[in-house]
Short mmCIF file of C-alpha atoms in Angstrom, two decimals:
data_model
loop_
_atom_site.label_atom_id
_atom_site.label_comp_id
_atom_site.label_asym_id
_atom_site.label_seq_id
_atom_site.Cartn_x
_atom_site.Cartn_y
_atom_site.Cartn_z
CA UNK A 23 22.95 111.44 205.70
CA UNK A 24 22.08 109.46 208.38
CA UNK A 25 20.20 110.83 211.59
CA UNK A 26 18.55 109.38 214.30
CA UNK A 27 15.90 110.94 217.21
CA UNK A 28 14.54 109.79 220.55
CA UNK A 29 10.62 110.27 221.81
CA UNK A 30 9.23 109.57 224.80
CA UNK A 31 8.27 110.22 227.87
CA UNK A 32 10.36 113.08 230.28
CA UNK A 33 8.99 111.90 233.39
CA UNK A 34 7.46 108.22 234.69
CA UNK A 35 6.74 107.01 238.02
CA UNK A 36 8.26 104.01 239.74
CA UNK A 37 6.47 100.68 238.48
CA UNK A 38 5.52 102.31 235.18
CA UNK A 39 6.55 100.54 231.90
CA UNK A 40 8.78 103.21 229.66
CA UNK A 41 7.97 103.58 226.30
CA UNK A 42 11.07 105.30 224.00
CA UNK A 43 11.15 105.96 220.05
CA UNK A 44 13.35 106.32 217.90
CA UNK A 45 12.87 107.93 214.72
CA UNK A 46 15.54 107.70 211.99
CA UNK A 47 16.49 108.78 208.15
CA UNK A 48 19.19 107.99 205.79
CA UNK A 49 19.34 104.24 206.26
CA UNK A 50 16.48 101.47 206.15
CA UNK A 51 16.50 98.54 208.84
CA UNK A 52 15.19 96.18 205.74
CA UNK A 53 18.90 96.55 204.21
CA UNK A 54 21.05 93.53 205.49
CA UNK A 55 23.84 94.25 208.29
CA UNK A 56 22.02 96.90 209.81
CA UNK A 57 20.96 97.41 213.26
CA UNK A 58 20.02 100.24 215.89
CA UNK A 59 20.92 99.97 219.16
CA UNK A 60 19.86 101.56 222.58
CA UNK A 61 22.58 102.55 224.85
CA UNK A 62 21.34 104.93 228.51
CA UNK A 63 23.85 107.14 230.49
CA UNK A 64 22.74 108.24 234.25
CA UNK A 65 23.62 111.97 234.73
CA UNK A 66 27.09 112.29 235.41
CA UNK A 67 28.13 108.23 235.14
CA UNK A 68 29.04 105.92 232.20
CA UNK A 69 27.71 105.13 229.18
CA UNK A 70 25.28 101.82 229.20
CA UNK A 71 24.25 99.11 226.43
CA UNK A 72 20.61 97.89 226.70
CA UNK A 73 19.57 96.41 223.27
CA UNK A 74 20.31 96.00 219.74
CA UNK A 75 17.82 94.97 217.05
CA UNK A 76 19.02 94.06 213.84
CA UNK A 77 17.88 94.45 210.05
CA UNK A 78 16.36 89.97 210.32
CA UNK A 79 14.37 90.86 213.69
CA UNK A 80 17.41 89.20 215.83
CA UNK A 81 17.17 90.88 219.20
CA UNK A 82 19.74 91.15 221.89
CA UNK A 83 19.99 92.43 225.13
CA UNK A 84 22.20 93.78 227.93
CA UNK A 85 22.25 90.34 230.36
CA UNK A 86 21.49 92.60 233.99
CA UNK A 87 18.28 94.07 231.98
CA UNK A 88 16.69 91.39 229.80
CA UNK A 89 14.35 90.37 231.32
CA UNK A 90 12.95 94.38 231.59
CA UNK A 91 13.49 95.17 228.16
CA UNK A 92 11.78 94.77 224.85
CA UNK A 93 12.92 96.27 221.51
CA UNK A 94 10.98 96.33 218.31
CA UNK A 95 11.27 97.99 214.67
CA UNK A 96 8.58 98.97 212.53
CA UNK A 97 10.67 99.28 209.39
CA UNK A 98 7.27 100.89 206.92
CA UNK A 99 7.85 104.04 209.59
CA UNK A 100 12.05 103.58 210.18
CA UNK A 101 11.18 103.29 213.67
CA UNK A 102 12.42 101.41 216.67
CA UNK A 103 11.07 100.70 219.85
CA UNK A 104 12.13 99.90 223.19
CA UNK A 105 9.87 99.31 226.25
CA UNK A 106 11.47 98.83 229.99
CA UNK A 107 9.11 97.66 232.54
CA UNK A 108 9.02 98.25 236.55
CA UNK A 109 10.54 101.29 236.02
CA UNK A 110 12.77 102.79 239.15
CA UNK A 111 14.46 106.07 240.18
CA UNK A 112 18.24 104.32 239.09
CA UNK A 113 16.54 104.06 235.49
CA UNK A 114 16.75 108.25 235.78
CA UNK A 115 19.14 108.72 232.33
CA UNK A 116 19.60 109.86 229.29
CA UNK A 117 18.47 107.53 226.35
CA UNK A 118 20.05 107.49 223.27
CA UNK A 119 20.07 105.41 220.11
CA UNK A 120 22.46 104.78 217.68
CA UNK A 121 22.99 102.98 214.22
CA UNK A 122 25.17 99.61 214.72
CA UNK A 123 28.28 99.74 212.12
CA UNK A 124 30.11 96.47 211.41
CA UNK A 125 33.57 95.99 212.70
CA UNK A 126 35.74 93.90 211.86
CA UNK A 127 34.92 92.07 214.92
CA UNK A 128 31.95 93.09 216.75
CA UNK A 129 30.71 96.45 215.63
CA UNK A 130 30.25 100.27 216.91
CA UNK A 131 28.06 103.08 216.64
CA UNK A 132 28.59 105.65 213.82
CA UNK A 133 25.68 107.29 214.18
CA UNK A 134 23.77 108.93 217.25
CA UNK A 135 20.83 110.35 218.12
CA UNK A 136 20.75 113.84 220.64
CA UNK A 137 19.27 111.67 223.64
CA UNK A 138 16.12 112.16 225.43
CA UNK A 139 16.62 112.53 229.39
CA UNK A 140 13.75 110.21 231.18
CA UNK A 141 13.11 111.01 234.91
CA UNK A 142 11.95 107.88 237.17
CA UNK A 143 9.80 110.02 240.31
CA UNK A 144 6.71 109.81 241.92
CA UNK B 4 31.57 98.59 237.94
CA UNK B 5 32.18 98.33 233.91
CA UNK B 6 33.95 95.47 232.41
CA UNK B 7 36.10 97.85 230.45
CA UNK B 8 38.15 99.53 232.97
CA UNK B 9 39.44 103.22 232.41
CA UNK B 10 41.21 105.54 234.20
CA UNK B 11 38.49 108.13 235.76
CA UNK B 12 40.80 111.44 234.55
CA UNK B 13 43.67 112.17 233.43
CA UNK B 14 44.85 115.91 232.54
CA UNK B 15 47.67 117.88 230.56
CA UNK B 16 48.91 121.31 229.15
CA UNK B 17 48.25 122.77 225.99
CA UNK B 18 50.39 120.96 223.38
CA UNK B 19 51.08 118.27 225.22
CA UNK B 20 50.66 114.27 224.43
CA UNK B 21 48.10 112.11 227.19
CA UNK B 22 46.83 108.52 226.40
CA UNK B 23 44.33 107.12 228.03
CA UNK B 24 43.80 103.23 228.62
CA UNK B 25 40.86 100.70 228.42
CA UNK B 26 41.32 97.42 229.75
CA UNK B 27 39.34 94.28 229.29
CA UNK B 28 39.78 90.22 229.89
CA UNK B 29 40.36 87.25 227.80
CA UNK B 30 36.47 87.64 227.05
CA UNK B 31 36.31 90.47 225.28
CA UNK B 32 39.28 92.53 224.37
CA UNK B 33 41.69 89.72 224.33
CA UNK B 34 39.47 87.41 222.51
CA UNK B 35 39.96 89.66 219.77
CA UNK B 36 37.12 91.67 219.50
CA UNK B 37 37.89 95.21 218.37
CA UNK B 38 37.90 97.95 220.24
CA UNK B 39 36.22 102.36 219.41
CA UNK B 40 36.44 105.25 221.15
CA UNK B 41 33.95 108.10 221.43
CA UNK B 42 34.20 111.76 222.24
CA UNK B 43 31.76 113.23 224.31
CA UNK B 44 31.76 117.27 225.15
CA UNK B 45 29.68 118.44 227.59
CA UNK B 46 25.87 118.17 227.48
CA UNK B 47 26.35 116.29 223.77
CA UNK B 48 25.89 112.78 222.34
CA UNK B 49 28.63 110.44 222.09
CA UNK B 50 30.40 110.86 219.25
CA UNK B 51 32.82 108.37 217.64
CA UNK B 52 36.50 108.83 217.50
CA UNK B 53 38.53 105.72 216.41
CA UNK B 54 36.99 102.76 214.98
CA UNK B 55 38.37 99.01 214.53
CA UNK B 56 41.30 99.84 217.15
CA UNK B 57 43.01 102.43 214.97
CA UNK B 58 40.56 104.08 212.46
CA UNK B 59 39.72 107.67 212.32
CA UNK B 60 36.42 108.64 210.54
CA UNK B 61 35.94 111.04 207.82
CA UNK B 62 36.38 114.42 209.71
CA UNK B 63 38.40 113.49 213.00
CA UNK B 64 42.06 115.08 213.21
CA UNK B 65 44.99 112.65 213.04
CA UNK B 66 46.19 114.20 216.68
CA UNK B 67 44.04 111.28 218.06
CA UNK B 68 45.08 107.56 217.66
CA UNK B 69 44.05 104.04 218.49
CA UNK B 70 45.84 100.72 219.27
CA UNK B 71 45.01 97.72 221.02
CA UNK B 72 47.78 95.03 222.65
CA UNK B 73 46.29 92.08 223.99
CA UNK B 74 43.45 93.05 226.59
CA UNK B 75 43.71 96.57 226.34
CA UNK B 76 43.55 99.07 224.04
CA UNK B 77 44.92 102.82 224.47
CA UNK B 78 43.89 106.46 222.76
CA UNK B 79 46.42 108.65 222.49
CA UNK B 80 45.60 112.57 221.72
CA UNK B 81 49.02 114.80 220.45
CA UNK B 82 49.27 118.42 220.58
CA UNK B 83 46.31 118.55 223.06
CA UNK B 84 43.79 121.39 222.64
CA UNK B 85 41.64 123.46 224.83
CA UNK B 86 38.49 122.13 222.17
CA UNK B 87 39.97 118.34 223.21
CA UNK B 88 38.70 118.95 226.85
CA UNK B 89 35.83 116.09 227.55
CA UNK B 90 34.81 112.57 228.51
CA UNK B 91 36.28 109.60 226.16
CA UNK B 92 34.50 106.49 226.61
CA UNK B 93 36.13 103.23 224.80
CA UNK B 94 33.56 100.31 223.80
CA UNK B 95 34.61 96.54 222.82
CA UNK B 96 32.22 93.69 222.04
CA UNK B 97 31.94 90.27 224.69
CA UNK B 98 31.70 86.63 223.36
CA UNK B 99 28.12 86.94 225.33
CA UNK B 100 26.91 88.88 222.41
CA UNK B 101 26.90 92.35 224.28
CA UNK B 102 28.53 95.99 223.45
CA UNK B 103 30.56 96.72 226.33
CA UNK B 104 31.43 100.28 227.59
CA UNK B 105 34.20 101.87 229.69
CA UNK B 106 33.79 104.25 232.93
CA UNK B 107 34.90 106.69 230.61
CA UNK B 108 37.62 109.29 231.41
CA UNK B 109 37.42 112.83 231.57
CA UNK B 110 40.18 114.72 230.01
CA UNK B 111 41.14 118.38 231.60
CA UNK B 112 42.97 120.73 229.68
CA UNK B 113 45.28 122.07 232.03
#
């Protein structure tokens, strides 16, 4: 069974660099073809992709935020981490990850985690 | 703006058949990539609905299908429910190497 959590801060203040967690079970990001992704949602608007990390270490990011985001895994603690710098009141969402499933071309998210909601205010 | 381009509502009665459409470019939906949906009720995760254009997971009632036709891709839910009432979101894939959302589309149960 495969579940996924998000950690983190509930409130940061504009400039601050956001640190999120996410803690998941059922799966290991050492096995090849995996990958977890990040993907945000701004209270009552769209979903939004930020970052995938996959199972060798490749990285990628959403092209408007790459150069504000960093994701990591630790795979010894099933844990992946993404930082956003310069942090600004239109960052103000909900944060989820999710594991990446394989399609048969591109791939999609089987697997979510509830979300944590991170306010951007001074 | 997202590149995936949805209808913001749509509505019907009890019963009743809606679809709702997701339409992309020659860089991502046409160029072949596939296209999911995703259900999300009301202060819960996303959770997915149709997978590879037409593929319902374990658990999800054959009332809602997928297909895709060149750039755009459609759900369709039959014998709508009261329970069906939420926000669908579709996602595709872009040759820049990103996941690509929809506006999404809320759904009223008339």
């Amino acid at each position: 069974q495969i579940t996924l959590k998000e950690s983190g801060p509930t409130l940061v203040k504009p400039t601050q660099t956001l640190t999120l967690t996410c803690t998941f079970s059922g799966f290991s990001l050492s096995t090849s073809g995996v990958g977890v992704g990040w993907i945000r949602q701004p209270p009552g608007k769209a979903l939004e992709w930020l970052a995938l990390i996959y199972w060798d270490d490749d990285k990628r990011y959403s092209p408007s935020l790459k150069s504000r985001l960093t994701i990591t895994k630790d795979t010894s603690k099933n844990q992946v981490v993404l930082t956003m710098t310069n942090m600004d009141p239109v960052d103000t969402a909900t944060y989820y990850c999710a594991h990446r499933r394989v399609a048969a071309a591109g791939y999609y998210f089987d697997y979510w985690g509830q979300g944590t909601l991170v306010t951007v205010s001074s | 703006q997202s590149v995936l381009t949805q209808p913001p509502s749509v509505s019907g009665a009890p019963g009743q058949r809606v679809t709702i459409s997701c339409t992309g470019s020659s860089s991502n939906i046409g160029a072949g990539y596939d296209v999911h949906w995703y259900q999300q009720l009301p202060g819960t995760a996303p959770k997915l609905l149709i997978y590879g254009n037409s593929n319902r997971p374990s658990g999800v009632p054959d009332r809602f299908s997928g297909s895709k036709s060149g750039t755009s891709a459609s759900l369709a839910i039959t014998g709508l429910q009261a329970e069906d009432e939420a926000d669908y979101y579709c996602q595709s894939y872009d040759s820049s190497l990103s996941a690509l959302f929809g506006g999404g589309t809320k759904l009223t149960v008339l």
